Amino acid sequence: MRIAVMGTGGIGGYFGARLAAAGEDVIFIARGAQLQALREKGIAIESALGSLLLPSVAATDDPSQVPPPDVVLFCVKLWDVETAARQIKPMVGPKTAVIALQNGVDAEAKLAEILGKERVIGGVAHISALVHEPGIIRHTGKLQRLTFGELDGKPSDRTKNFLEACRHAKIDTRLTDRIDEAIWDKFIFLIAFSGLTSLMRVGIGPIRDDPECYGMFRAAMTEAFAVAKAKGIEFSYDPLAQWDKAIAAMPYDYRSSMLEDLERGRRLELPWLSGTVARLGKQLGVDTPVNRFIATALKLHANPGANPRANPETHPAKSP
């Protein structure tokens, strides 16, 4: 398959490299130091599931120069969704499928407005991967799962074909006719995981092991679940009970990417995570005090470029 990876960070870099190593025709769309590294030395994956090095890969910073692919893995950060969607529009052909792999719950609708609903496939990525240095993706743990499906829930040749490509690449892949359920399931966990590991500056273990801290964690998830139900999202199971079991088995030091971004003074996806729960809760009449607190407590750190004094690396504290 012809596959374009829009946003070659941890997620796009990992899955794109696995697909390329399996023989798919992959082009990486990146910028800055990451683009330079891809052009000069290819891409490397460090993983307990098997490391790999592709010394030569196709890479560009100009989507308009890419011939229409079969699939676009759309892996940009949440604040870049609309800008990136407009950037890829010239390369999106009538048969191109754009699979959204964002953390939030709004990306599919935004992509549909710009590219057309018929070109958008809903997706969820479960993986802990980051750019260790330009050109090198570090995968933590063994979880590397893609779940995707048509927005209308109907089967299609394009999703079946991509499913086969992923399985050939030994990616844990699931095709679903309930993609809204899958997207909100991850969101319910992620808003609590990203928000509270960032607030408390620890991995999941200390939070899980402290009754008061985990009570707050679960309250954040409960609020998001209530918002989902108020929006009409139907679940075939209890996501809170499922996440309790999954969290109990998570590595003690498992950390969110938002905590990594916070510690490095990078922009946070906060407004699209706990901020979205608070916003939707207000619209739908669902009280969300824990998520409002998370969104407010981290607000000054959410965009260091707009508020440089919130970045301790550029504005260290001074003694009186």
mmCIF file of N, CA and C in Angstrom, residues 5 7-18 28 34 43-45 75-77 101 125 127-133 136-140 144 257 266:
data_model
loop_
_atom_site.group_PDB
_atom_site.id
_atom_site.type_symbol
_atom_site.label_atom_id
_atom_site.label_comp_id
_atom_site.label_asym_id
_atom_site.label_seq_id
_atom_site.Cartn_x
_atom_site.Cartn_y
_atom_site.Cartn_z
ATOM 1 N N VAL A 5 2.696 9.186 6.206
ATOM 2 C CA VAL A 5 2.629 9.441 7.647
ATOM 3 C C VAL A 5 2.717 10.943 7.849
ATOM 4 N N GLY A 7 3.077 13.656 10.289
ATOM 5 C CA GLY A 7 3.491 13.858 11.671
ATOM 6 C C GLY A 7 4.320 12.684 12.137
ATOM 7 N N THR A 8 5.648 12.796 11.954
ATOM 8 C CA THR A 8 6.530 11.669 12.268
ATOM 9 C C THR A 8 7.113 11.819 13.663
ATOM 10 N N GLY A 9 6.220 11.785 14.652
ATOM 11 C CA GLY A 9 6.657 11.758 16.041
ATOM 12 C C GLY A 9 6.734 10.325 16.515
ATOM 13 N N GLY A 10 6.450 10.099 17.815
ATOM 14 C CA GLY A 10 6.541 8.759 18.355
ATOM 15 C C GLY A 10 5.569 7.793 17.702
ATOM 16 N N ILE A 11 4.304 8.191 17.585
ATOM 17 C CA ILE A 11 3.287 7.297 17.028
ATOM 18 C C ILE A 11 3.483 7.097 15.529
ATOM 19 N N GLY A 12 3.548 8.200 14.777
ATOM 20 C CA GLY A 12 3.713 8.095 13.336
ATOM 21 C C GLY A 12 5.013 7.427 12.941
ATOM 22 N N GLY A 13 6.084 7.782 13.670
ATOM 23 C CA GLY A 13 7.383 7.192 13.375
ATOM 24 C C GLY A 13 7.394 5.700 13.620
ATOM 25 N N TYR A 14 6.808 5.265 14.747
ATOM 26 C CA TYR A 14 6.817 3.838 15.079
ATOM 27 C C TYR A 14 6.018 3.029 14.066
ATOM 28 N N PHE A 15 4.743 3.377 13.885
ATOM 29 C CA PHE A 15 3.899 2.565 13.013
ATOM 30 C C PHE A 15 4.324 2.684 11.550
ATOM 31 N N GLY A 16 4.760 3.869 11.143
ATOM 32 C CA GLY A 16 5.245 4.038 9.780
ATOM 33 C C GLY A 16 6.471 3.183 9.504
ATOM 34 N N ALA A 17 7.388 3.138 10.471
ATOM 35 C CA ALA A 17 8.607 2.335 10.297
ATOM 36 C C ALA A 17 8.284 0.848 10.252
ATOM 37 N N ARG A 18 7.369 0.386 11.092
ATOM 38 C CA ARG A 18 6.988 -1.021 11.071
ATOM 39 C C ARG A 18 6.375 -1.400 9.712
ATOM 40 N N PHE A 28 7.343 9.571 4.887
ATOM 41 C CA PHE A 28 7.210 10.281 6.151
ATOM 42 C C PHE A 28 7.183 11.784 5.898
ATOM 43 N N GLN A 34 13.890 16.471 12.766
ATOM 44 C CA GLN A 34 13.393 15.126 12.457
ATOM 45 C C GLN A 34 13.472 14.855 10.948
ATOM 46 N N ILE A 43 15.380 5.990 9.684
ATOM 47 C CA ILE A 43 14.643 5.946 10.944
ATOM 48 C C ILE A 43 14.968 4.662 11.681
ATOM 49 N N ALA A 44 15.080 4.769 13.003
ATOM 50 C CA ALA A 44 15.388 3.614 13.845
ATOM 51 C C ALA A 44 14.322 3.477 14.927
ATOM 52 N N ILE A 45 14.016 2.239 15.274
ATOM 53 C CA ILE A 45 13.081 1.936 16.355
ATOM 54 C C ILE A 45 13.813 1.150 17.430
ATOM 55 N N CYS A 75 -1.046 11.835 12.334
ATOM 56 C CA CYS A 75 -0.490 11.672 13.684
ATOM 57 C C CYS A 75 -0.002 12.981 14.305
ATOM 58 N N VAL A 76 -0.542 14.108 13.902
ATOM 59 C CA VAL A 76 -0.083 15.385 14.450
ATOM 60 C C VAL A 76 -0.700 15.614 15.823
ATOM 61 N N LYS A 77 -0.127 16.562 16.560
ATOM 62 C CA LYS A 77 -0.675 16.944 17.859
ATOM 63 C C LYS A 77 -2.046 17.608 17.676
ATOM 64 N N LEU A 101 -5.367 9.593 14.326
ATOM 65 C CA LEU A 101 -4.798 8.901 15.492
ATOM 66 C C LEU A 101 -4.487 9.896 16.607
ATOM 67 N N ALA A 125 -4.714 4.888 18.778
ATOM 68 C CA ALA A 125 -3.403 4.265 18.950
ATOM 69 C C ALA A 125 -3.138 4.062 20.427
ATOM 70 N N ILE A 127 -0.072 3.067 22.540
ATOM 71 C CA ILE A 127 1.368 2.830 22.504
ATOM 72 C C ILE A 127 2.070 3.905 23.327
ATOM 73 N N SER A 128 3.189 3.557 23.918
ATOM 74 C CA SER A 128 4.051 4.538 24.565
ATOM 75 C C SER A 128 5.324 4.635 23.735
ATOM 76 N N ALA A 129 5.413 5.668 22.923
ATOM 77 C CA ALA A 129 6.564 5.851 22.035
ATOM 78 C C ALA A 129 6.850 7.332 21.906
ATOM 79 N N LEU A 130 8.130 7.663 21.852
ATOM 80 C CA LEU A 130 8.512 9.063 21.714
ATOM 81 C C LEU A 130 9.782 9.166 20.884
ATOM 82 N N VAL A 131 10.040 10.384 20.419
ATOM 83 C CA VAL A 131 11.265 10.646 19.673
ATOM 84 C C VAL A 131 12.393 10.814 20.685
ATOM 85 N N HIS A 132 13.235 9.801 20.801
ATOM 86 C CA HIS A 132 14.353 9.847 21.742
ATOM 87 C C HIS A 132 15.378 10.888 21.296
ATOM 88 N N GLU A 133 15.667 10.890 20.015
ATOM 89 C CA GLU A 133 16.448 11.938 19.365
ATOM 90 C C GLU A 133 16.049 11.891 17.898
ATOM 91 N N ILE A 136 15.263 8.648 15.800
ATOM 92 C CA ILE A 136 15.224 7.464 16.668
ATOM 93 C C ILE A 136 13.951 7.499 17.514
ATOM 94 N N ILE A 137 13.123 6.466 17.361
ATOM 95 C CA ILE A 137 11.880 6.341 18.116
ATOM 96 C C ILE A 137 12.085 5.290 19.199
ATOM 97 N N ARG A 138 11.792 5.654 20.431
ATOM 98 C CA ARG A 138 11.926 4.709 21.547
ATOM 99 C C ARG A 138 10.536 4.250 21.973
ATOM 100 N N HIS A 139 10.332 2.944 21.908
ATOM 101 C CA HIS A 139 9.057 2.320 22.280
ATOM 102 C C HIS A 139 9.209 1.701 23.662
ATOM 103 N N THR A 140 8.364 2.133 24.607
ATOM 104 C CA THR A 140 8.411 1.620 25.974
ATOM 105 C C THR A 140 7.331 0.566 26.154
ATOM 106 N N GLN A 144 1.423 -2.046 21.452
ATOM 107 C CA GLN A 144 1.506 -1.304 20.195
ATOM 108 C C GLN A 144 0.292 -1.695 19.350
ATOM 109 N N SER A 257 2.667 10.950 28.081
ATOM 110 C CA SER A 257 3.462 11.818 27.209
ATOM 111 C C SER A 257 3.287 13.279 27.598
ATOM 112 N N ARG A 266 7.446 21.819 26.830
ATOM 113 C CA ARG A 266 6.755 21.812 25.547
ATOM 114 C C ARG A 266 5.279 22.137 25.722
#
